[in-house]
């Protein structure tokens, strides 16, 4: 990583499940002078809904589950085209007719079905992170979109605590940029930067997600301790990232 990245290598709140956006929200809420309570250790882990397979059973190949035909590609050096941004509370979510999400569950708000491309992986990762702004959507998304394993159970338990605790704390966030860290037909790691304005400057927080292609869609992987991708932390600027936000597509 470049020297503008401020990673925390200790066992701290950065080590929590990445897609709770705890890293993002803690950094931004502190800057904005708000309070975010941290999850206590040793909370009861709730059982998730059965998933079709574990990470070890994930397989590649096959078309998108909702019929998206775009395939191929191994790199992503510019922001994807044909992207529209939909307001979801305090943040805008990206969508593409070509790359997804091809389905949005009307009852839960879970966004799914992406193309087997770097663009599809980027859109899947970004929408997963954005789901953290609504505790119930986050919980439903974890249950539906994360591969089975101990880390999923930990994440469900933490998300359930947010739901039962009526945690409605949000901040106005915006997607700011990304990097494709790795990509093959059946695996991808995408780093997405979110930004907030504290009134004097923009604050940037970055999070990476690990994904596998399984049964026609990108699914998310967690380590057994609930941690996710290899990167999370606050950065000082967008040097080295591809700019991507609702203003530039």
Coordinates of N, CA and C in Angstrom, one line a residue:
X1 N 0.8 -1.2 0.0 CA 0.0 0.0 0.0 C 0.9 1.2 0.0
X2 N 0.3 2.3 -0.5 CA 1.1 3.6 -0.5 C 1.0 4.2 0.8
X3 N 1.9 5.2 1.1 CA 2.1 5.8 2.4 C 0.9 6.6 2.8
X4 N -0.1 6.9 1.9 CA -1.2 7.7 2.3 C -2.3 6.8 3.0
X5 N -2.1 5.5 3.1 CA -3.0 4.6 3.7 C -2.7 4.4 5.1
X6 N -3.7 4.6 6.0 CA -3.5 4.4 7.4 C -4.2 3.2 7.9
X7 N -3.5 2.0 7.8 CA -4.1 0.8 8.2 C -3.9 0.5 9.7
X8 N -4.8 -0.2 10.3 CA -4.6 -0.6 11.7 C -4.4 -2.1 11.7
X9 N -3.2 -2.6 12.1 CA -2.9 -4.0 12.0 C -3.2 -4.7 13.3
X10 N -3.6 -3.9 14.4 CA -3.9 -4.5 15.7 C -5.3 -5.1 15.7
X11 N -5.6 -5.9 16.7 CA -7.0 -6.4 16.9 C -7.9 -5.3 17.4
X12 N -8.4 -4.5 16.6 CA -9.2 -3.3 17.0 C -10.5 -3.4 16.2
X13 N -11.3 -2.2 16.2 CA -12.5 -2.2 15.5 C -12.4 -2.4 14.0
X14 N -11.2 -2.1 13.4 CA -11.0 -2.4 12.0 C -11.1 -3.8 11.7
X15 N -10.9 -4.7 12.7 CA -10.9 -6.2 12.4 C -12.3 -6.7 12.4
X16 N -13.3 -6.0 12.6 CA -14.7 -6.5 12.6 C -15.1 -6.8 11.2
X17 N -16.3 -7.4 11.1 CA -16.8 -7.7 9.7 C -16.8 -6.5 8.8
X18 N -16.2 -6.6 7.7 CA -16.0 -5.5 6.8 C -17.3 -4.9 6.3
X19 N -18.3 -5.7 6.0 CA -19.5 -5.1 5.4 C -20.5 -4.6 6.4
X20 N -20.2 -4.6 7.6 CA -21.0 -3.9 8.6 C -20.7 -2.4 8.4
X21 N -19.7 -2.1 7.6 CA -19.2 -0.8 7.3 C -18.9 -0.1 8.7
X22 N -18.5 -0.9 9.6 CA -18.1 -0.3 10.9 C -16.9 0.5 10.8
X23 N -15.9 0.1 9.9 CA -14.8 0.9 9.7 C -15.1 2.2 9.1
X24 N -16.0 2.2 8.1 CA -16.5 3.4 7.5 C -17.2 4.3 8.4
X25 N -18.2 3.8 9.1 CA -19.1 4.6 9.9 C -18.4 5.1 11.2
X26 N -17.5 4.3 11.8 CA -16.8 4.8 12.9 C -15.9 6.0 12.6
X27 N -15.1 5.8 11.5 CA -14.2 6.9 11.1 C -15.0 8.2 10.8
X28 N -16.1 8.0 10.1 CA -16.9 9.2 9.7 C -17.7 9.8 10.8
X29 N -18.3 8.9 11.6 CA -19.1 9.4 12.7 C -18.2 10.2 13.8
X30 N -17.0 9.7 14.0 CA -16.1 10.4 14.9 C -15.8 11.8 14.4
X31 N -15.5 11.9 13.1 CA -15.2 13.2 12.5 C -16.4 14.1 12.6
X32 N -17.6 13.5 12.4 CA -18.8 14.4 12.4 C -19.3 14.6 13.9
X33 N -18.6 14.1 14.9 CA -19.0 14.4 16.3 C -20.2 13.5 16.7
X34 N -20.5 12.4 16.1 CA -21.6 11.5 16.5 C -21.0 10.4 17.2
X35 N -22.0 9.6 17.8 CA -21.6 8.5 18.7 C -22.1 7.2 18.0
X36 N -21.1 6.2 17.9 CA -21.5 4.9 17.4 C -21.1 3.9 18.4
X37 N -22.1 3.2 19.0 CA -21.7 2.2 20.0 C -21.1 1.0 19.3
X38 N -20.1 0.4 19.9 CA -19.4 -0.8 19.4 C -20.0 -2.1 19.9
X39 N -19.9 -3.1 19.0 CA -20.5 -4.3 19.4 C -19.7 -5.0 20.5
X40 N -20.3 -5.5 21.6 CA -19.6 -6.1 22.7 C -19.1 -7.5 22.2
X41 N -17.9 -7.9 22.8 CA -17.4 -9.2 22.5 C -18.3 -10.3 23.1
X42 N -18.3 -11.4 22.5 CA -19.0 -12.6 23.1 C -20.5 -12.5 22.9
X43 N -21.0 -11.8 21.9 CA -22.4 -11.7 21.7 C -22.9 -13.1 21.2
X44 N -24.1 -13.4 21.4 CA -24.7 -14.6 20.9 C -24.7 -14.6 19.4
X45 N -24.2 -15.6 18.8 CA -24.2 -15.7 17.3 C -25.5 -16.4 16.8
X46 N -26.2 -15.7 16.0 CA -27.5 -16.2 15.5 C -27.3 -17.1 14.3
X47 N -28.1 -18.1 14.1 CA -27.9 -19.0 13.0 C -28.5 -18.3 11.7
X48 N -27.8 -18.4 10.7 CA -28.2 -17.8 9.4 C -29.2 -18.8 8.7
X49 N -29.8 -18.2 7.7 CA -30.6 -19.0 6.8 C -29.7 -20.0 6.0
X50 N -30.1 -21.2 5.6 CA -29.3 -22.1 4.9 C -28.9 -21.5 3.5
X51 N -27.7 -21.6 3.2 CA -27.2 -21.2 1.9 C -26.9 -22.4 1.0
X52 N -26.8 -22.2 -0.3 CA -26.6 -23.4 -1.2 C -25.3 -24.0 -1.0
X53 N -24.3 -23.3 -0.6 CA -22.9 -23.9 -0.5 C -22.0 -23.2 0.4
X54 N -21.0 -23.8 0.8 CA -19.9 -23.1 1.6 C -18.9 -22.5 0.6
X55 N -18.0 -21.7 1.0 CA -17.0 -21.1 0.1 C -16.2 -22.2 -0.6
X56 N -15.9 -23.3 0.1 CA -15.1 -24.4 -0.5 C -15.8 -25.0 -1.6
X57 N -17.2 -24.9 -1.6 CA -18.0 -25.6 -2.7 C -18.3 -24.6 -3.8
X58 N -17.9 -23.4 -3.8 CA -18.2 -22.5 -4.8 C -17.6 -22.9 -6.1
X59 N -18.3 -22.6 -7.2 CA -17.9 -23.1 -8.5 C -18.0 -21.9 -9.5
X60 N -17.2 -22.0 -10.6 CA -17.3 -21.0 -11.6 C -18.1 -21.5 -12.8
X61 N -18.3 -20.5 -13.7 CA -19.0 -20.9 -14.9 C -20.5 -20.7 -14.9
X62 N -21.1 -20.7 -16.0 CA -22.6 -20.5 -16.0 C -22.9 -19.0 -16.2
X63 N -24.1 -18.8 -16.8 CA -24.5 -17.4 -17.1 C -25.1 -16.8 -15.8
X64 N -25.3 -15.5 -15.8 CA -25.9 -14.8 -14.7 C -27.3 -15.4 -14.4
X65 N -27.6 -15.5 -13.1 CA -28.8 -16.1 -12.7 C -30.0 -15.4 -13.2
X66 N -29.9 -14.1 -13.5 CA -31.1 -13.3 -14.0 C -30.9 -13.0 -15.5
X67 N -30.0 -13.7 -16.2 CA -29.9 -13.5 -17.6 C -29.0 -12.4 -18.2
X68 N -28.2 -11.8 -17.3 CA -27.2 -10.8 -17.8 C -26.2 -11.5 -18.7
X69 N -26.0 -11.0 -19.9 CA -25.2 -11.7 -20.8 C -23.7 -11.3 -20.9
X70 N -23.4 -10.2 -20.2 CA -22.0 -9.7 -20.2 C -21.1 -10.7 -19.5
X71 N -19.9 -11.0 -20.2 CA -18.9 -11.9 -19.6 C -17.6 -11.4 -20.0
X72 N -16.5 -11.9 -19.4 CA -15.2 -11.7 -19.8 C -14.5 -10.5 -19.1
X73 N -13.2 -10.3 -19.4 CA -12.5 -9.2 -18.9 C -11.7 -9.7 -17.6
X74 N -10.5 -9.1 -17.4 CA -9.7 -9.4 -16.2 C -9.3 -8.2 -15.5
X75 N -9.4 -7.0 -16.1 CA -9.0 -5.7 -15.5 C -10.1 -4.7 -15.5
X76 N -9.9 -3.6 -14.7 CA -10.8 -2.5 -14.7 C -10.0 -1.3 -14.5
X77 N -9.7 -0.5 -15.5 CA -8.9 0.6 -15.4 C -9.6 2.0 -15.5
X78 N -10.9 1.9 -15.7 CA -11.7 3.1 -15.7 C -13.1 2.8 -15.1
X79 N -13.8 3.8 -14.8 CA -15.2 3.6 -14.2 C -16.1 3.0 -15.3
X80 N -17.0 2.0 -14.9 CA -17.9 1.4 -15.8 C -18.9 2.4 -16.4
X81 N -19.2 2.2 -17.7 CA -20.2 3.1 -18.3 C -21.6 2.5 -18.0
X82 N -22.6 3.3 -18.5 CA -24.0 2.9 -18.4 C -24.4 2.6 -16.9
X83 N -24.0 3.5 -16.0 CA -24.3 3.4 -14.6 C -25.3 4.5 -14.2
X84 N -26.4 4.1 -13.5 CA -27.3 5.1 -12.9 C -27.2 4.9 -11.4
X85 N -27.4 6.1 -10.7 CA -27.3 6.1 -9.3 C -28.7 6.4 -8.6
X86 N -29.1 5.5 -7.7 CA -30.4 5.6 -7.1 C -30.2 5.9 -5.6
X87 N -30.9 6.9 -5.2 CA -30.8 7.4 -3.8 C -31.4 6.3 -2.8
X88 N -30.6 5.9 -1.9 CA -31.0 4.9 -0.9 C -30.7 5.6 0.5
X89 N -31.7 6.3 1.0 CA -31.4 7.1 2.3 C -30.3 8.1 2.0
X90 N -29.2 8.0 2.8 CA -28.2 9.0 2.7 C -27.1 8.7 1.8
X91 N -27.3 7.7 0.9 CA -26.2 7.3 -0.1 C -26.9 6.9 -1.4
X92 N -26.1 7.1 -2.5 CA -26.6 6.7 -3.8 C -25.9 5.3 -4.2
X93 N -26.8 4.4 -4.7 CA -26.3 3.1 -5.1 C -26.2 3.0 -6.6
X94 N -25.1 2.4 -7.1 CA -25.0 2.3 -8.5 C -25.7 1.1 -9.1
X95 N -26.1 1.2 -10.3 CA -26.8 0.1 -11.0 C -26.5 0.2 -12.5
X96 N -26.4 -0.9 -13.2 CA -26.2 -0.9 -14.6 C -27.1 -2.0 -15.3
X97 N -27.7 -1.7 -16.4 CA -28.5 -2.6 -17.1 C -27.7 -3.8 -17.6
X98 N -26.4 -3.6 -17.9 CA -25.6 -4.6 -18.4 C -24.9 -5.4 -17.3
X99 N -24.6 -4.8 -16.2 CA -23.8 -5.5 -15.2 C -24.5 -5.7 -13.9
X100 N -25.7 -5.2 -13.7 CA -26.4 -5.4 -12.4 C -26.4 -4.2 -11.5
X101 N -27.2 -4.4 -10.4 CA -27.9 -5.5 -10.0 C -29.1 -5.8 -10.9
X102 N -29.3 -7.0 -11.3 CA -30.4 -7.4 -12.1 C -31.7 -7.7 -11.4
X103 N -31.6 -7.7 -10.1 CA -32.8 -8.0 -9.2 C -32.7 -7.2 -7.9
X104 N -33.8 -6.7 -7.5 CA -33.9 -6.1 -6.2 C -35.2 -6.6 -5.5
X105 N -35.0 -7.3 -4.4 CA -36.1 -7.9 -3.6 C -37.0 -6.8 -3.1
X106 N -38.2 -6.7 -3.5 CA -39.1 -5.7 -3.1 C -39.4 -5.7 -1.6
X107 N -39.4 -6.9 -1.0 CA -39.7 -7.0 0.4 C -38.6 -6.7 1.3
X108 N -37.3 -7.0 0.9 CA -36.1 -6.8 1.7 C -35.2 -5.7 1.3
X109 N -35.2 -5.3 0.0 CA -34.3 -4.4 -0.5 C -33.0 -5.0 -0.9
X110 N -32.8 -6.3 -0.8 CA -31.6 -6.9 -1.2 C -31.3 -6.8 -2.7
X111 N -30.1 -6.4 -3.0 CA -29.8 -6.2 -4.4 C -28.9 -7.3 -4.9
X112 N -29.2 -8.0 -6.0 CA -28.5 -9.2 -6.4 C -28.4 -9.3 -7.9
X113 N -27.7 -10.3 -8.4 CA -27.6 -10.7 -9.8 C -26.7 -9.7 -10.5
X114 N -25.4 -10.1 -10.7 CA -24.5 -9.2 -11.4 C -23.8 -10.1 -12.5
X115 N -23.2 -9.4 -13.4 CA -22.5 -10.0 -14.5 C -21.2 -10.6 -14.0
X116 N -20.7 -11.7 -14.7 CA -19.5 -12.3 -14.4 C -18.3 -11.6 -15.1
X117 N -18.1 -10.4 -14.6 CA -17.1 -9.4 -15.2 C -16.5 -8.6 -14.1
X118 N -15.4 -7.9 -14.3 CA -14.9 -7.0 -13.3 C -15.9 -5.9 -12.9
X119 N -16.6 -5.5 -13.9 CA -17.6 -4.4 -13.6 C -18.7 -5.0 -12.7
X120 N -19.1 -6.2 -13.0 CA -20.2 -6.9 -12.1 C -19.7 -7.0 -10.7
X121 N -18.4 -7.4 -10.6 CA -17.8 -7.6 -9.2 C -17.8 -6.3 -8.5
X122 N -17.4 -5.2 -9.2 CA -17.4 -3.8 -8.6 C -18.8 -3.4 -8.1
X123 N -19.8 -3.6 -8.9 CA -21.1 -3.2 -8.6 C -21.6 -4.1 -7.4
X124 N -21.3 -5.3 -7.4 CA -21.7 -6.2 -6.3 C -21.1 -5.8 -5.0
X125 N -19.8 -5.5 -5.0 CA -19.1 -5.1 -3.8 C -19.6 -3.8 -3.3
X126 N -19.8 -2.8 -4.2 CA -20.3 -1.5 -3.8 C -21.7 -1.5 -3.2
X127 N -22.6 -2.3 -3.8 CA -24.0 -2.4 -3.3 C -24.0 -3.1 -1.9
X128 N -23.1 -4.1 -1.7 CA -23.0 -4.8 -0.5 C -22.6 -3.8 0.6
X129 N -21.6 -3.0 0.4 CA -21.2 -2.0 1.4 C -22.3 -1.0 1.7
X130 N -23.0 -0.5 0.7 CA -24.0 0.4 0.8 C -25.2 -0.1 1.7
X131 N -25.4 -1.4 1.6 CA -26.5 -2.0 2.4 C -26.3 -1.8 3.9
X132 N -25.0 -1.5 4.4 CA -24.8 -1.2 5.8 C -25.4 0.0 6.3
X133 N -25.9 0.9 5.5 CA -26.5 2.1 6.0 C -27.9 1.8 6.5
X134 N -28.5 0.7 6.3 CA -29.8 0.3 6.9 C -29.6 -1.1 7.5
X135 N -29.7 -1.1 8.9 CA -29.5 -2.4 9.6 C -30.3 -3.6 9.1
X136 N -31.6 -3.4 8.8 CA -32.4 -4.5 8.4 C -32.0 -5.0 7.0
X137 N -31.7 -4.0 6.1 CA -31.3 -4.4 4.7 C -29.9 -5.1 4.8
X138 N -29.1 -4.6 5.7 CA -27.8 -5.3 5.9 C -28.0 -6.7 6.4
X139 N -28.8 -7.0 7.4 CA -29.0 -8.3 7.9 C -29.6 -9.2 6.8
X140 N -30.6 -8.7 6.0 CA -31.1 -9.5 4.9 C -30.1 -9.8 3.9
X141 N -29.2 -8.8 3.6 CA -28.2 -9.0 2.6 C -27.2 -10.0 3.0
X142 N -26.8 -10.0 4.3 CA -25.8 -11.0 4.8 C -26.4 -12.4 4.6
X143 N -27.6 -12.5 5.0 CA -28.3 -13.9 5.0 C -28.4 -14.4 3.6
X144 N -28.6 -13.5 2.6 CA -28.9 -13.9 1.2 C -27.6 -14.0 0.4
X145 N -26.6 -13.2 0.7 CA -25.5 -13.0 -0.2 C -24.1 -13.5 0.2
X146 N -24.0 -13.9 1.5 CA -22.7 -14.3 2.0 C -22.6 -15.9 2.0
X147 N -21.5 -16.4 1.6 CA -21.3 -17.9 1.7 C -21.3 -18.3 3.1
X148 N -21.8 -19.6 3.3 CA -21.9 -20.2 4.6 C -20.5 -20.3 5.3
X149 N -20.5 -20.2 6.6 CA -19.3 -20.3 7.4 C -19.4 -19.6 8.7
X150 N -18.4 -19.8 9.6 CA -18.5 -19.2 10.9 C -18.5 -17.7 10.9
X151 N -17.8 -17.1 9.9 CA -17.8 -15.7 9.8 C -19.1 -15.1 9.5
X152 N -19.9 -15.8 8.7 CA -21.3 -15.3 8.4 C -22.1 -15.3 9.6
X153 N -22.0 -16.3 10.5 CA -22.8 -16.3 11.7 C -22.4 -15.2 12.6
X154 N -21.2 -14.8 12.7 CA -20.7 -13.7 13.5 C -21.3 -12.4 12.9
X155 N -21.3 -12.3 11.6 CA -21.8 -11.0 11.0 C -23.3 -10.9 11.2
X156 N -24.0 -12.1 11.1 CA -25.5 -12.0 11.3 C -25.8 -11.6 12.8
X157 N -25.0 -12.1 13.7 CA -25.2 -11.8 15.1 C -25.0 -10.3 15.3
X158 N -24.0 -9.7 14.8 CA -23.8 -8.3 14.9 C -24.8 -7.4 14.2
X159 N -25.2 -7.8 13.0 CA -26.3 -7.1 12.3 C -27.6 -7.2 13.1
X160 N -27.9 -8.3 13.7 CA -29.1 -8.5 14.4 C -29.1 -7.6 15.6
X161 N -28.0 -7.4 16.3 CA -27.9 -6.4 17.4 C -28.2 -5.0 16.9
X162 N -27.8 -4.6 15.8 CA -28.1 -3.3 15.2 C -29.6 -3.2 15.0
X163 N -30.2 -4.2 14.5 CA -31.7 -4.2 14.2 C -32.4 -4.1 15.6
X164 N -32.1 -5.0 16.5 CA -32.8 -5.0 17.8 C -32.6 -3.8 18.6
X165 N -31.4 -3.2 18.4 CA -31.1 -2.0 19.2 C -31.6 -0.7 18.5
X166 N -32.3 -0.8 17.4 CA -32.9 0.3 16.7 C -31.8 1.3 16.4
X167 N -30.7 0.8 15.9 CA -29.5 1.6 15.5 C -29.9 2.2 14.1
X168 N -30.2 3.5 14.1 CA -30.6 4.2 12.9 C -29.6 5.3 12.5
X169 N -28.4 5.3 13.2 CA -27.4 6.3 12.9 C -26.8 6.1 11.5
X170 N -27.0 7.2 10.8 CA -26.4 7.2 9.4 C -25.7 8.5 9.2
X171 N -24.8 8.5 8.2 CA -24.2 9.8 7.8 C -24.3 9.9 6.3
X172 N -24.3 11.1 5.7 CA -24.4 11.2 4.3 C -23.1 10.7 3.6
X173 N -23.1 9.6 3.1 CA -21.9 9.0 2.4 C -22.0 9.1 0.9
X174 N -20.9 8.9 0.2 CA -20.9 8.9 -1.2 C -19.8 8.0 -1.7
X175 N -20.1 7.2 -2.7 CA -19.0 6.4 -3.3 C -18.0 7.4 -4.0
X176 N -16.7 7.1 -3.8 CA -15.8 8.1 -4.3 C -14.8 7.5 -5.3
X177 N -14.5 6.2 -5.2 CA -13.5 5.6 -6.0 C -13.3 4.1 -5.8
X178 N -12.4 3.4 -6.5 CA -12.3 2.0 -6.4 C -10.9 1.6 -6.9
X179 N -10.6 0.3 -6.6 CA -9.4 -0.4 -7.2 C -9.8 -1.8 -7.3
X180 N -9.5 -2.5 -8.5 CA -9.7 -3.9 -8.6 C -8.4 -4.6 -8.2
X181 N -8.4 -5.2 -7.0 CA -7.1 -5.8 -6.5 C -6.8 -7.1 -7.1
X182 N -7.8 -7.9 -7.5 CA -7.5 -9.2 -8.2 C -8.8 -9.6 -8.9
X183 N -8.6 -10.4 -9.9 CA -9.8 -10.9 -10.6 C -9.5 -12.1 -11.5
X184 N -10.3 -13.2 -11.3 CA -10.4 -14.3 -12.2 C -11.9 -14.6 -12.5
X185 N -12.2 -15.6 -13.3 CA -13.6 -15.9 -13.6 C -14.4 -16.2 -12.4
X186 N -13.7 -16.8 -11.4 CA -14.5 -17.3 -10.2 C -14.2 -16.6 -8.9
X187 N -13.2 -15.7 -8.9 CA -12.8 -15.0 -7.7 C -12.5 -13.5 -8.0
X188 N -12.8 -12.6 -7.0 CA -12.5 -11.2 -7.2 C -12.3 -10.6 -5.8
X189 N -11.4 -9.6 -5.8 CA -11.3 -8.7 -4.6 C -11.3 -7.3 -5.1
X190 N -12.3 -6.5 -4.6 CA -12.5 -5.2 -5.0 C -12.4 -4.2 -3.8
X191 N -11.7 -3.1 -4.0 CA -11.6 -2.1 -2.9 C -12.4 -0.9 -3.3
X192 N -13.3 -0.5 -2.4 CA -14.2 0.6 -2.7 C -14.0 1.7 -1.6
X193 N -13.9 3.0 -2.1 CA -13.7 4.1 -1.2 C -15.0 4.8 -1.0
X194 N -15.4 5.1 0.2 CA -16.6 5.9 0.5 C -16.1 7.2 1.1
X195 N -16.9 8.3 0.9 CA -16.5 9.6 1.3 C -17.6 10.3 2.1
X196 N -17.2 11.2 3.0 CA -18.2 12.0 3.7 C -17.6 13.4 3.9
X197 N -18.4 14.4 4.0 CA -17.9 15.8 4.1 C -18.2 16.2 5.6
X198 N -17.2 16.5 6.3 CA -17.4 16.9 7.7 C -17.6 18.4 7.9
X199 N -17.8 19.1 6.7 CA -18.0 20.6 6.8 C -16.8 21.4 6.4
X200 N -15.6 20.8 6.5 CA -14.4 21.5 6.2 C -13.6 20.7 5.1
X201 N -13.7 19.4 5.1 CA -13.0 18.5 4.2 C -13.7 17.2 4.0
X202 N -13.3 16.5 3.0 CA -13.9 15.2 2.8 C -13.0 14.1 3.5
X203 N -13.7 13.2 4.1 CA -13.0 12.1 4.8 C -13.2 10.8 4.0
X204 N -12.1 10.1 3.7 CA -12.2 8.9 2.9 C -11.9 7.7 3.7
X205 N -12.7 6.6 3.5 CA -12.5 5.4 4.2 C -12.7 4.3 3.1
X206 N -11.7 3.3 3.1 CA -11.7 2.3 2.1 C -11.9 0.9 2.7
X207 N -12.5 0.1 1.9 CA -12.8 -1.3 2.4 C -12.8 -2.2 1.2
X208 N -12.1 -3.4 1.3 CA -12.0 -4.4 0.2 C -12.9 -5.5 0.6
X209 N -13.5 -6.1 -0.5 CA -14.3 -7.3 -0.3 C -13.8 -8.5 -1.2
X210 N -13.9 -9.7 -0.6 CA -13.5 -10.9 -1.3 C -14.8 -11.6 -1.8
X211 N -14.8 -12.0 -3.0 CA -16.0 -12.6 -3.6 C -15.7 -13.9 -4.4
X212 N -16.7 -14.7 -4.6 CA -16.6 -15.9 -5.5 C -17.8 -15.9 -6.4
X213 N -17.7 -16.5 -7.6 CA -18.8 -16.6 -8.5 C -19.4 -18.0 -8.2
X214 N -20.7 -17.9 -7.8 CA -21.4 -19.2 -7.5 C -22.9 -19.1 -7.9
X215 N -23.3 -20.1 -8.6 CA -24.6 -20.3 -9.1 C -25.1 -19.0 -9.8
X216 N -24.3 -18.5 -10.7 CA -24.7 -17.3 -11.5 C -24.7 -16.0 -10.9
X217 N -23.9 -15.8 -9.8 CA -23.9 -14.5 -9.2 C -22.6 -14.4 -8.3
X218 N -22.2 -13.2 -8.0 CA -21.1 -12.9 -7.0 C -21.6 -13.1 -5.6
X219 N -20.9 -13.9 -4.8 CA -21.2 -14.1 -3.4 C -20.0 -13.7 -2.6
X220 N -20.3 -13.4 -1.3 CA -19.2 -12.8 -0.5 C -18.6 -13.8 0.5
X221 N -17.3 -13.6 0.7 CA -16.6 -14.5 1.5 C -16.1 -13.8 2.8
X222 N -16.2 -14.5 3.9 CA -15.7 -14.0 5.2 C -14.7 -15.0 5.8
X223 N -13.7 -14.5 6.5 CA -12.9 -15.4 7.3 C -13.7 -15.9 8.5
X224 N -13.1 -16.9 9.1 CA -13.9 -17.5 10.2 C -14.1 -16.5 11.4
X225 N -13.3 -15.5 11.5 CA -13.5 -14.5 12.6 C -14.4 -13.4 12.2
X226 N -15.0 -13.5 11.0 CA -15.9 -12.4 10.5 C -15.2 -11.4 9.7
X227 N -13.9 -11.4 9.6 CA -13.2 -10.4 8.8 C -13.4 -10.7 7.3
X228 N -13.2 -9.7 6.5 CA -13.4 -9.9 5.1 C -12.1 -9.7 4.2
X229 N -12.1 -8.7 3.4 CA -11.0 -8.4 2.4 C -9.8 -8.0 3.1
X230 N -8.7 -7.9 2.3 CA -7.4 -7.6 2.9 C -7.1 -6.1 3.2
X231 N -8.0 -5.2 2.9 CA -7.8 -3.8 3.1 C -8.9 -3.1 3.8
X232 N -8.7 -2.3 4.8 CA -9.7 -1.4 5.4 C -9.0 -0.3 6.1
X233 N -9.5 0.9 6.1 CA -8.8 2.0 6.9 C -9.2 3.3 6.3
X234 N -8.6 4.3 6.9 CA -8.9 5.7 6.4 C -7.7 6.1 5.5
X235 N -8.0 6.8 4.4 CA -7.0 7.3 3.5 C -7.1 8.8 3.4
X236 N -6.0 9.5 3.0 CA -6.0 10.9 3.0 C -6.5 11.5 1.7
X237 N -6.4 10.8 0.6 CA -6.8 11.3 -0.7 C -7.1 10.1 -1.6
X238 N -7.4 10.4 -2.8 CA -7.8 9.3 -3.8 C -6.7 9.0 -4.8
X239 N -5.4 9.3 -4.4 CA -4.3 9.0 -5.3 C -4.2 7.5 -5.4
X240 N -4.1 7.0 -6.7 CA -4.0 5.6 -6.9 C -5.3 4.9 -7.1
X241 N -6.4 5.6 -6.9 CA -7.7 5.0 -7.1 C -8.4 5.6 -8.4
X242 N -9.3 4.8 -8.9 CA -10.1 5.3 -10.1 C -11.3 6.0 -9.5
X243 N -11.4 7.3 -9.9 CA -12.5 8.1 -9.4 C -13.9 7.6 -9.9
X244 N -14.8 7.5 -9.0 CA -16.1 6.9 -9.4 C -17.2 7.5 -8.4
X245 N -18.1 8.2 -8.9 CA -19.2 8.8 -8.0 C -20.4 9.2 -8.8
X246 N -21.5 9.5 -8.2 CA -22.7 9.9 -8.9 C -22.5 11.0 -9.9
X247 N -21.5 11.8 -9.7 CA -21.3 13.0 -10.6 C -20.6 12.6 -11.9
X248 N -19.7 11.6 -11.8 CA -18.9 11.3 -13.0 C -19.3 9.9 -13.6
X249 N -20.3 9.3 -13.1 CA -20.8 8.0 -13.7 C -20.3 6.8 -13.0

